[in-house]
Short mmCIF file of C-alpha atoms in Angstrom, two decimals:
data_model
loop_
_atom_site.label_atom_id
_atom_site.label_comp_id
_atom_site.label_asym_id
_atom_site.label_seq_id
_atom_site.Cartn_x
_atom_site.Cartn_y
_atom_site.Cartn_z
CA MET A 17 -8.35 31.12 52.05
CA ARG A 18 -6.48 34.35 51.73
CA ARG A 19 -3.64 32.48 50.25
CA ALA A 20 -5.97 30.93 47.73
CA VAL A 21 -7.07 34.35 46.64
CA GLU A 22 -3.51 35.56 46.61
CA SER A 23 -2.38 32.71 44.46
CA GLY A 24 -5.40 33.04 42.18
CA MET A 25 -5.53 34.44 38.70
CA MET A 26 -7.22 37.65 37.77
CA THR A 27 -9.04 37.19 34.49
CA ALA A 28 -10.75 39.68 32.22
CA VAL A 29 -12.26 39.50 28.74
CA GLU A 30 -12.92 42.38 26.40
CA ASN A 31 -13.47 42.85 22.71
CA VAL A 32 -10.72 45.12 21.41
CA MET A 33 -9.26 45.58 17.93
CA GLY A 34 -12.06 43.42 16.59
CA ILE A 35 -10.94 40.39 18.55
CA PRO A 36 -11.74 39.00 21.96
CA VAL A 37 -8.79 39.60 24.28
CA ILE A 38 -8.33 37.65 27.49
CA LEU A 39 -5.92 38.92 30.11
CA GLN A 40 -4.95 36.70 33.03
CA ALA A 41 -2.45 37.61 35.69
CA SER A 42 -1.35 36.72 39.17
CA GLY A 43 1.49 37.63 41.45
CA ARG A 44 2.01 38.30 45.11
CA SER A 45 2.37 42.03 44.51
CA PHE A 46 0.27 42.26 41.36
CA GLU A 47 -1.77 45.46 41.06
CA PRO A 48 -5.19 44.51 39.60
CA GLU A 49 -5.69 47.98 38.09
CA ALA A 50 -3.01 47.02 35.61
CA ILE A 51 -5.63 44.98 33.78
CA ASP A 52 -7.66 48.14 33.15
CA ARG A 53 -4.52 49.95 32.05
CA ALA A 54 -3.68 47.13 29.65
CA PHE A 55 -7.13 47.28 28.06
CA ALA A 56 -6.91 51.07 27.87
CA TRP A 57 -3.61 50.69 26.05
CA LEU A 58 -5.13 48.23 23.59
CA ARG A 59 -8.03 50.57 22.90
CA SER A 60 -5.66 53.47 22.32
CA VAL A 61 -3.69 51.39 19.83
CA ASP A 62 -6.88 50.53 18.00
CA GLU A 63 -7.83 54.20 17.80
CA LYS A 64 -4.51 55.04 16.23
CA PHE A 65 -4.04 52.09 13.91
CA SER A 66 -7.39 50.67 12.86
CA THR A 67 -8.17 50.88 9.17
CA TYR A 68 -11.83 50.56 10.12
CA ARG A 69 -11.74 53.87 11.94
CA HIS A 70 -12.11 56.91 9.76
CA ASP A 71 -10.07 59.13 12.06
CA SER A 72 -7.20 56.75 12.86
CA GLU A 73 -3.70 57.86 11.99
CA ILE A 74 -3.45 55.02 9.49
CA SER A 75 -6.70 55.99 7.74
CA ARG A 76 -5.53 59.58 7.56
CA LEU A 77 -2.17 58.47 6.18
CA ASN A 78 -3.95 56.42 3.54
CA ARG A 79 -6.08 59.40 2.55
CA HIS A 80 -2.94 61.55 2.40
CA GLU A 81 -4.38 63.86 5.04
CA LEU A 82 -1.41 63.10 7.21
CA SER A 83 2.20 62.84 6.19
CA LEU A 84 4.64 60.40 7.72
CA GLU A 85 6.63 63.24 9.25
CA ASP A 86 3.55 64.44 11.11
CA ALA A 87 2.41 61.00 12.22
CA GLU A 88 2.90 59.97 15.81
CA ALA A 89 6.23 58.44 16.71
CA SER A 90 4.64 55.07 17.46
CA VAL A 91 3.07 54.98 14.00
CA LEU A 92 6.37 55.66 12.35
CA SER A 93 8.09 53.08 14.52
CA VAL A 94 5.50 50.43 13.67
CA LEU A 95 5.73 51.11 9.95
CA MET A 96 9.51 50.91 10.10
CA GLN A 97 9.36 47.58 11.88
CA CYS A 98 6.89 46.36 9.25
CA GLU A 99 9.27 47.45 6.53
CA ARG A 100 12.13 45.58 8.18
CA LEU A 101 9.95 42.48 8.40
CA ARG A 102 9.09 42.78 4.73
CA GLY A 103 12.77 42.45 3.87
CA GLN A 104 13.33 39.68 6.37
CA THR A 105 10.40 37.64 5.03
CA ARG A 106 11.35 38.15 1.38
CA GLY A 107 8.27 40.26 0.85
CA TYR A 108 5.81 37.71 2.18
CA PHE A 109 4.88 39.90 5.10
CA ASP A 110 3.91 43.10 3.35
CA VAL A 111 1.66 45.70 4.92
CA THR A 112 1.54 47.62 1.68
CA ALA A 113 -0.02 44.61 -0.06
CA SER A 114 -2.65 44.14 2.63
CA GLY A 115 -4.13 47.61 2.26
CA ARG A 116 -7.65 47.86 0.96
CA ALA A 117 -6.57 49.77 -2.12
CA PRO A 118 -3.29 50.06 -4.00
CA GLY A 119 -0.96 52.47 -2.26
CA GLU A 120 -2.63 52.03 1.11
CA VAL A 121 -1.08 50.35 4.11
CA ASP A 122 -2.74 48.10 6.63
CA PRO A 123 -0.30 47.25 9.40
CA SER A 124 -2.89 45.43 11.52
CA GLY A 125 -1.09 42.12 10.95
CA PHE A 126 1.78 43.53 12.98
CA VAL A 127 -0.09 45.90 15.25
CA LYS A 128 -2.17 43.22 16.92
CA GLY A 129 0.84 41.30 18.22
CA TRP A 130 2.68 44.50 19.00
CA ALA A 131 -0.26 45.82 21.03
CA LEU A 132 -0.66 42.53 22.93
CA GLU A 133 3.06 42.55 23.63
CA GLY A 134 2.62 46.00 25.17
CA ALA A 135 -0.29 44.75 27.28
CA ALA A 136 1.93 41.93 28.52
CA ARG A 137 4.59 44.46 29.49
CA ILE A 138 2.03 46.43 31.49
CA LEU A 139 0.99 43.32 33.42
CA ARG A 140 4.56 42.31 34.08
CA SER A 141 5.67 45.71 35.27
CA ALA A 142 2.68 45.75 37.62
CA GLY A 143 4.03 42.72 39.42
CA ALA A 144 2.45 39.87 37.48
CA GLU A 145 4.55 36.74 37.87
CA SER A 146 2.28 34.40 35.97
CA TRP A 147 0.25 35.89 33.18
CA CYS A 148 -1.31 35.13 29.85
CA VAL A 149 -2.38 37.55 27.15
CA ASN A 150 -4.62 35.91 24.56
CA GLY A 151 -5.86 37.87 21.58
CA GLY A 152 -8.09 35.66 19.48
CA GLY A 153 -5.76 32.71 19.83
CA ASP A 154 -2.45 34.54 19.56
CA ILE A 155 -0.81 34.23 22.92
CA ARG A 156 1.95 35.80 25.01
CA LEU A 157 2.52 34.23 28.39
CA ALA A 158 4.89 33.66 31.28
CA GLY A 159 4.97 31.70 34.50
CA ALA A 160 2.30 29.07 34.96
CA PRO A 161 -1.35 28.81 35.95
CA PRO A 162 -2.10 27.93 39.60
CA GLY A 163 -0.90 24.48 40.48
CA ALA A 164 0.97 23.88 37.24
CA ASP A 165 4.58 24.05 36.13
CA ALA A 166 3.91 25.70 32.80
CA TRP A 167 1.13 26.95 30.58
CA ARG A 168 -0.19 24.23 28.36
CA VAL A 169 -1.07 25.58 24.95
CA GLY A 170 -3.19 23.49 22.63
CA VAL A 171 -2.62 23.94 18.92
CA GLN A 172 -5.98 23.58 17.26
CA HIS A 173 -6.13 21.31 14.28
CA PRO A 174 -7.44 23.62 11.57
CA ARG A 175 -9.73 21.08 9.99
CA ARG A 176 -10.78 18.75 12.72
CA ARG A 177 -12.64 20.62 15.39
CA ASP A 178 -12.25 17.78 17.85
CA ALA A 179 -8.49 17.43 17.55
CA LEU A 180 -5.43 19.23 18.74
CA ALA A 181 -2.41 19.04 16.49
CA ALA A 182 0.01 19.49 19.36
CA VAL A 183 0.32 20.62 22.94
CA LEU A 184 3.07 23.00 23.99
CA ALA A 185 4.28 23.61 27.52
CA LEU A 186 5.73 27.08 27.96
CA ARG A 187 6.94 29.21 30.84
CA ASP A 188 7.84 32.28 28.81
CA GLY A 189 7.05 32.83 25.21
CA ALA A 190 4.78 33.88 22.39
CA VAL A 191 2.61 31.65 20.21
CA ALA A 192 0.92 32.84 17.04
CA THR A 193 -1.04 30.92 14.44
CA SER A 194 -1.99 31.92 10.94
CA GLY A 195 -4.53 30.01 8.94
CA GLU A 196 -6.71 30.14 5.92
CA TYR A 197 -9.04 32.61 7.54
CA GLU A 198 -7.57 35.21 9.72
CA ARG A 199 -9.81 37.80 11.34
CA GLY A 200 -12.35 37.32 8.62
CA ARG A 201 -10.09 37.93 5.68
CA HIS A 202 -7.78 35.91 3.53
CA ILE A 203 -4.04 35.92 3.74
CA ILE A 204 -2.71 36.18 0.23
CA ASP A 205 0.64 35.49 -1.28
CA PRO A 206 1.68 39.05 -2.11
CA HIS A 207 3.79 37.79 -4.99
CA THR A 208 0.95 36.04 -6.79
CA GLY A 209 -2.06 37.81 -5.32
CA GLY A 210 -3.67 34.43 -4.77
CA PRO A 211 -4.18 32.26 -1.71
CA PRO A 212 -1.17 30.19 -0.61
CA GLN A 213 -1.20 26.53 -1.55
CA GLY A 214 -0.80 23.36 0.42
CA VAL A 215 -0.85 24.68 3.98
CA LEU A 216 -3.70 24.87 6.46
CA SER A 217 -1.99 26.64 9.32
CA VAL A 218 1.36 27.79 10.63
CA THR A 219 2.07 28.14 14.35
CA ILE A 220 5.19 30.00 15.43
CA VAL A 221 6.60 29.78 18.95
CA GLY A 222 8.88 32.65 19.86
CA TRP A 223 9.52 35.31 22.44
CA ASN A 224 7.84 38.38 20.96
CA LEU A 225 4.24 38.16 19.77
CA ALA A 226 4.56 40.82 17.09
CA LEU A 227 7.42 38.92 15.46
CA ALA A 228 5.83 35.50 15.95
CA ASP A 229 2.62 36.75 14.38
CA ALA A 230 4.38 38.34 11.41
CA TYR A 231 6.50 35.22 10.82
CA ALA A 232 3.42 33.00 11.00
CA THR A 233 1.66 35.18 8.45
CA ALA A 234 4.69 35.18 6.16
CA ALA A 235 5.29 31.43 6.41
CA PHE A 236 1.63 30.75 5.70
CA ALA A 237 1.66 33.08 2.71
CA MET A 238 4.60 31.11 1.28
CA GLY A 239 2.53 27.95 1.06
CA ARG A 240 4.28 24.61 1.40
CA PRO A 241 7.83 26.01 1.25
CA GLY A 242 6.94 28.13 4.27
CA ALA A 243 7.67 25.21 6.57
CA GLU A 244 11.26 25.09 5.46
CA TRP A 245 11.65 28.83 5.74
CA ALA A 246 10.12 28.91 9.23
CA ALA A 247 12.48 26.18 10.40
CA THR A 248 15.42 28.46 9.65
CA LEU A 249 14.21 31.26 11.93
CA PRO A 250 16.65 31.63 14.81
CA ARG A 251 15.13 31.18 18.27
CA HIS A 252 11.70 30.40 16.83
CA GLY A 253 9.90 27.10 16.55
CA ALA A 254 7.35 26.21 13.90
CA ILE A 255 4.46 23.77 13.58
CA VAL A 256 3.08 23.58 10.07
CA ILE A 257 -0.07 21.66 9.18
CA PHE A 258 -0.37 20.76 5.51
CA ASP A 259 -3.54 20.20 3.57
CA ASP A 260 -2.85 16.48 3.33
CA ASP A 261 -3.09 16.38 7.14
CA THR A 262 0.61 15.90 7.68
CA ILE A 263 2.34 18.05 10.24
CA SER A 264 5.91 19.24 10.41
CA TYR A 265 7.62 20.30 13.62
CA SER A 266 10.83 22.28 13.40
CA ALA A 267 13.68 20.97 15.53
CA THR A 268 13.51 24.18 17.54
CA VAL A 269 9.94 23.55 18.65
CA GLU A 270 10.54 20.07 20.00
CA PRO A 271 11.73 21.16 23.46
CA TYR A 272 8.37 22.84 24.02
CA LEU A 273 6.17 19.95 22.92
CA ALA A 274 4.41 18.50 25.93
CA ALA A 275 5.11 14.84 26.31
CA SER A 276 1.63 13.50 26.14
CA VAL A 277 -1.71 14.29 24.64
CA ALA A 278 -3.09 10.90 25.47
CA ASP A 279 -6.84 10.43 25.89
CA THR A 280 -7.69 12.98 23.30
CA GLY A 281 -8.61 12.86 19.69
CA ALA A 282 -5.36 14.65 19.16
CA THR A 283 -3.19 11.60 19.57
CA GLU A 284 -3.69 10.54 16.03
CA SER A 285 -2.76 13.80 14.42
CA PHE A 286 -0.04 14.34 16.95
CA THR A 287 1.77 11.19 15.97
CA ALA A 288 0.92 11.42 12.31
CA GLY A 289 3.50 14.09 11.64
CA SER A 290 5.63 13.57 8.63
CA VAL A 291 8.96 14.84 7.57
CA SER A 292 9.08 17.91 5.50
CA ALA A 293 12.29 19.18 4.06
CA GLY A 294 14.31 21.17 6.51
CA SER A 295 12.32 20.22 9.55
CA SER A 296 12.19 17.22 11.72
CA ALA A 297 9.13 15.16 12.29
CA LYS A 298 7.62 14.06 15.53
CA GLY A 299 6.34 10.53 15.91
CA MET B 4 -22.48 37.13 -4.93
CA ILE B 5 -23.03 38.00 -1.34
CA GLY B 6 -24.23 41.48 -0.59
CA ASN B 7 -22.23 43.86 1.54
CA LYS B 8 -24.84 43.94 4.26
CA ARG B 9 -24.79 40.23 4.60
CA LEU B 10 -21.01 40.18 4.74
CA ALA B 11 -21.10 42.78 7.49
CA PHE B 12 -23.60 40.65 9.35
CA ILE B 13 -21.38 37.60 9.04
CA ARG B 14 -18.36 39.51 10.21
CA ARG B 15 -20.23 40.73 13.27
CA ALA B 16 -21.57 37.28 13.89
CA LEU B 17 -18.12 35.74 13.76
CA GLY B 18 -16.86 38.28 16.26
CA THR B 19 -19.77 37.46 18.53
CA ALA B 20 -19.21 33.75 18.25
CA ALA B 21 -15.49 34.07 18.85
CA THR B 22 -16.03 36.04 22.01
CA ILE B 23 -18.62 33.62 23.31
CA ALA B 24 -16.43 30.65 22.43
CA LEU B 25 -13.49 32.08 24.33
CA VAL B 26 -15.64 32.86 27.32
CA VAL B 27 -17.06 29.35 27.39
CA VAL B 28 -13.65 27.69 27.22
CA LEU B 29 -12.35 30.06 29.85
CA VAL B 30 -15.24 29.39 32.22
CA VAL B 31 -14.88 25.64 31.84
CA ILE B 32 -11.22 25.92 32.76
CA TYR B 33 -12.20 28.22 35.61
CA ILE B 34 -14.78 25.86 37.07
CA ARG B 35 -12.43 22.94 36.89
CA SER B 36 -9.56 24.74 38.55
CA SER B 37 -11.48 26.67 41.16
CA GLY B 38 -14.19 24.35 42.31
CA LYS B 39 -11.98 22.34 44.61
CA GLY B 40 -13.42 23.59 47.82
CA THR B 41 -11.85 27.01 48.20
CA GLY B 42 -15.01 28.94 47.48
CA ALA B 43 -14.08 31.02 44.48
CA LYS B 44 -15.21 34.60 44.38
CA ILE B 45 -16.22 36.49 41.30
CA VAL B 46 -15.68 40.18 40.87
CA LEU B 47 -17.45 41.95 38.09
CA PRO B 48 -16.18 45.48 37.66
CA ALA B 49 -18.91 48.08 37.95
CA GLU B 50 -18.19 49.82 34.68
CA SER B 51 -18.10 46.66 32.75
CA ARG B 52 -20.64 45.69 30.25
CA SER B 53 -17.90 44.46 28.05
CA ALA B 54 -15.39 43.20 30.53
CA SER B 55 -16.03 40.47 32.96
CA ARG B 56 -13.60 39.52 35.56
CA GLN B 57 -12.99 36.72 37.89
CA THR B 58 -10.68 36.26 40.75
CA ARG B 59 -9.95 32.66 40.96
CA GLY B 60 -9.36 30.79 44.14
CA GLY B 61 -6.55 28.42 43.47
CA SER B 62 -6.34 24.94 44.77
CA GLY B 63 -4.86 25.98 48.06
CA SER B 64 -1.53 24.32 47.69
CA GLY B 65 1.46 26.57 47.29
CA VAL B 66 1.30 27.93 43.81
CA GLY B 67 3.52 30.94 43.83
CA ALA B 68 4.95 29.71 40.55
CA GLY B 69 8.22 31.57 40.66
CA ARG B 70 9.35 32.85 37.34
CA ALA B 71 12.88 32.15 36.43
CA GLY B 72 15.30 34.68 35.09
CA ALA B 73 12.77 37.41 34.75
CA GLY B 74 15.07 40.12 33.49
CA GLU B 75 13.79 43.21 31.81
CA GLU B 76 13.01 42.72 28.17
CA SER B 77 13.95 39.21 27.29
CA GLN B 78 14.89 40.30 23.82
CA GLN B 79 17.84 37.99 23.54
CA GLU B 80 16.13 34.90 24.78
CA GLY B 81 14.16 32.30 23.02
CA PRO B 82 10.92 31.09 24.50
CA ALA B 83 11.33 29.28 27.78
CA GLY B 84 9.87 25.86 28.13
CA PRO B 85 9.31 24.13 31.41
CA ARG B 86 12.61 22.36 31.20
CA SER B 87 14.70 25.41 30.59
CA SER B 88 13.24 27.38 33.46
CA ALA B 89 15.34 27.09 36.54
CA SER B 90 14.21 25.76 39.88
CA GLY B 91 10.53 26.13 39.20
CA ARG B 92 8.24 27.26 41.91
CA GLU B 93 8.56 28.60 45.35
CA SER B 94 5.77 27.84 47.68
CA GLY B 95 3.46 30.80 47.83
CA GLY B 96 3.11 30.99 51.55
CA GLU B 97 2.66 34.74 51.85
CA GLU B 98 -0.03 36.07 54.07
CA GLY B 99 -1.74 39.17 52.92
CA SER B 100 -4.92 41.05 52.65
CA GLY B 101 -6.87 39.29 50.00
CA GLY B 102 -9.90 41.36 50.81
CA ALA B 103 -10.32 42.95 47.43
CA ALA B 104 -11.82 39.90 45.92
CA ALA B 105 -14.49 39.35 48.47
CA SER B 106 -17.32 41.29 46.95
CA SER B 107 -19.46 40.50 44.03
CA GLU B 108 -20.55 43.72 42.49
CA GLY B 109 -21.41 45.51 39.34
CA SER B 110 -23.81 44.86 36.58
CA GLY B 111 -25.34 41.73 35.49
CA GLY B 112 -25.71 38.85 37.82
CA GLY B 113 -22.26 37.88 38.97
CA GLY B 114 -22.24 34.93 41.25
CA SER B 115 -19.78 32.55 42.65
CA ALA B 116 -19.13 29.24 41.10
CA SER B 117 -21.65 27.04 42.73
CA PRO B 118 -20.95 23.39 42.63
CA GLN B 119 -24.13 21.40 42.99
CA ALA B 120 -22.12 18.50 44.18
CA LYS B 121 -19.35 18.80 46.66
CA ARG B 122 -15.89 18.53 45.35
CA SER B 123 -13.46 17.16 47.82
CA GLY B 124 -9.81 16.60 48.36
CA SER B 125 -7.48 16.69 45.43
CA GLY B 126 -10.24 16.64 42.87
CA ALA B 127 -9.56 13.13 41.76
CA GLY B 128 -12.61 11.06 41.26
CA VAL B 129 -15.28 13.72 41.76
CA SER B 130 -18.59 13.42 40.01
CA GLY B 131 -21.39 15.88 39.54
CA THR B 132 -22.59 18.95 37.77
CA PHE B 133 -20.80 22.24 38.34
CA THR B 134 -22.28 25.53 37.28
CA GLY B 135 -20.02 28.44 36.46
CA PRO B 136 -20.58 32.11 37.09
CA VAL B 137 -22.60 34.32 34.78
CA ILE B 138 -20.17 36.18 32.57
CA GLU B 139 -21.23 39.40 30.92
CA THR B 140 -20.08 39.72 27.34
CA PRO B 141 -20.82 42.60 25.01
CA TYR B 142 -23.51 40.39 23.52
CA GLY B 143 -25.19 39.31 26.69
CA PRO B 144 -24.71 36.90 29.58
CA VAL B 145 -23.01 33.54 29.17
CA GLN B 146 -23.21 30.75 31.71
CA VAL B 147 -22.09 27.17 31.38
CA ALA B 148 -22.26 24.03 33.44
CA ILE B 149 -20.01 21.01 33.27
CA ASP B 150 -20.61 17.39 34.09
CA GLU B 151 -17.81 15.42 35.61
CA GLN B 152 -17.61 11.74 36.28
CA ASN B 153 -14.75 10.45 38.36
CA GLY B 154 -12.87 13.66 37.77
CA LYS B 155 -13.27 13.50 34.03
CA LEU B 156 -15.10 16.10 32.04
CA VAL B 157 -17.92 14.39 30.20
CA ASP B 158 -20.18 17.22 29.13
CA VAL B 159 -20.41 20.97 28.77
CA LYS B 160 -23.83 22.58 28.73
CA ALA B 161 -24.82 26.13 28.05
CA VAL B 162 -27.08 27.26 30.87
CA GLN B 163 -27.39 30.71 29.39
CA LEU B 164 -26.29 32.20 26.11
CA PRO B 165 -27.02 35.65 24.74
CA THR B 166 -30.57 35.95 23.49
CA GLU B 167 -31.11 39.70 23.66
CA HIS B 168 -30.90 40.34 19.98
CA PRO B 169 -32.15 38.13 17.21
CA GLN B 170 -28.60 37.93 15.97
CA SER B 171 -27.30 36.70 19.31
CA LEU B 172 -30.09 34.18 19.66
CA PHE B 173 -29.32 32.89 16.24
CA ILE B 174 -25.62 32.60 16.98
CA SER B 175 -26.30 30.90 20.27
CA GLU B 176 -28.34 28.18 18.64
CA ARG B 177 -25.83 27.52 15.91
CA VAL B 178 -22.70 27.85 17.94
CA ALA B 179 -23.57 26.00 21.11
CA PRO B 180 -22.75 22.52 19.77
CA ILE B 181 -19.43 23.73 18.39
CA LEU B 182 -18.55 25.30 21.71
CA ARG B 183 -19.38 22.14 23.52
CA SER B 184 -17.00 19.98 21.53
CA GLU B 185 -14.35 22.64 21.66
CA ALA B 186 -14.48 23.01 25.41
CA LEU B 187 -14.54 19.25 25.84
CA GLN B 188 -11.50 18.66 23.76
CA ALA B 189 -9.55 21.54 25.23
CA GLN B 190 -10.15 20.20 28.70
CA SER B 191 -9.51 16.60 27.94
CA ALA B 192 -5.92 17.45 27.13
CA GLU B 193 -5.61 19.72 30.19
CA ILE B 194 -5.08 22.76 28.09
CA ASN B 195 -4.89 26.26 29.52
CA VAL B 196 -5.11 28.11 26.24
CA VAL B 197 -5.66 27.27 22.62
CA THR B 198 -3.91 28.80 19.65
CA GLY B 199 -5.58 28.54 16.34
CA ALA B 200 -6.90 29.07 13.49
CA THR B 201 -9.14 28.12 16.45
CA PHE B 202 -11.78 30.78 16.41
CA THR B 203 -11.11 32.15 13.00
CA SER B 204 -10.31 28.98 11.17
CA GLU B 205 -11.52 28.11 7.78
CA GLY B 206 -13.61 25.29 9.16
CA PHE B 207 -15.28 27.34 11.83
CA ALA B 208 -15.80 30.37 9.67
CA SER B 209 -17.14 28.53 6.69
CA SER B 210 -19.48 26.25 8.60
CA LEU B 211 -20.83 29.23 10.44
CA GLN B 212 -21.12 31.22 7.27
CA LYS B 213 -23.04 28.42 5.63
CA ALA B 214 -25.42 28.24 8.53
CA LEU B 215 -25.89 31.98 8.48
CA LEU B 216 -26.43 32.19 4.77
CA LYS B 217 -28.96 29.40 4.84
CA ALA B 218 -30.97 31.11 7.50
CA SER B 219 -30.79 34.71 6.45
#
C-alpha cells in the first residue's frame, strides 16, 4: 500500500499562460511541493512575457516604456534565443512578425516551451524520476508512467477526431505540435503574410521543448516544403501531416514510433504514410 | 464580420473546453491505471480552486522506473526512446512513509476513485462502471465515469461538468460528445498523453466556433 503510493504519480492541472498545464511527477525522493514551485514559476513567466498583460515587460517594451538595456536578464536572453532561431529557421520563426502591430514583438511562441522546460527542470531537481509536463499538448517528459517502460504519446490526427496519426514511445524527450490553429490564432508564413499551404500539422520530437516548439512552428509556416526542412534538423524527428491526408515521418523519428496502434481508428492513417522528399515513409 | 465581444467569448470558451478536455482524458487514464485494487487516494490542495491534484496508487508491482543516464542538462542528447534507454527499471521496493497522501482535503468534493464493480487481479477481463474523482477546474467540477467490458474501455460518460455559469453549461453540452470520443480513442491505443493540434486544432476550434456562433 505504501509502496503503491510511493510509486504513484502526483498530478496537478492549472490554467497558466492561457493554456491548461498538466504536471505529473513521481520518484522515491520526490518533493511534492515542487509542483507548486513549478506552477509559481510558470505564472511568473506569464507576468513577465504575456502580451495580454498591460504591465508585462514585453508589453512595456512594445510601448517603448522600457528599453532592452533595462529589461530583465531573462527577457533579453529569451529575445536573443528567438533571434538566433529566426536565423536558423530562415526567418520562418519570427517573433517580430507575430507581434500585434508592426514593430512589436510577441515571443510567446518561444516562451511557452521555454517556461515548460523550466518547470520540468524544477520537477527533476526535486527528485522526480518519471515526470511529464504537458502544456496544451506540447509535452516534455522523462521516465515512464507506473507499470510502463516509456511514455506513450499519441499524435492527434488534425482532421479526424477519432484517429491518431502515430504513437511515440519516449523515455526522455520533448514533443511539440503546430497546426492550423494554435492557441486561438493563425500561424502565418512571415514571408508572404498568408497562411501556409498544404500542411495540417507538424510534430517535432526533440530534447528541449522550446526548440521543438519553435521548429514545429517554423516547419508549419513553411508549408509543404517544411517536411523536408524538418527532416534535416539534427537530433530532431518530424511527423508532418499534409492536407491530402498523407503523412511523412523523418528517418530520425522512426526509432520512437511505437510498434503498434492496432485496434484503433489510427491504424489506417498510421499505415497510410507516403513518401515526401527528404523523409522516409512508414508503412 | 464577427464582433470583438463575440471573439473574446469564443476565445474564453475554447480555453474552458481545452481545460475540461484535458481533465477528462487525464481522469480516464487515472481511473484505468489506479482502480486495480490499491485504493487510490485523492488529495486536493486547500488553496486550489484552479489546481486539482491526485496522488495515484500504482498497480502495486514494482514500478520504480529507473531513469537511465540522467545527467544534468541533457543538452547534447537527442530524445531517448525506450530502446535507447539502458537497463530499464529497477523494482521500486522502497519502504517509506507514504502518509502524505492519505487525506482528502480542501475545497470542492474530492473523493477517492470509487469503482462500483470490483476490479481484481491484473485488470485483464474486468467489466463494470468506474467513477472517477471530482476534479475542480477553474470553471467548475468535472467528474467522469467509464464503462469497461472485459478490460476494454467501451464508454466514457460525464457524471458532472461545469454548469455554474451559462457559458460553462453551454460548453459542457456542446463539448461532452467530443470529449467522449477523444477519451475513448486515446485510451484504446493505451496512450498516456496526446500531442496535437489536439485541443487547439482547426477541426476542434472551428466546429466549436460554429456551434457557439449558431447559439449566441
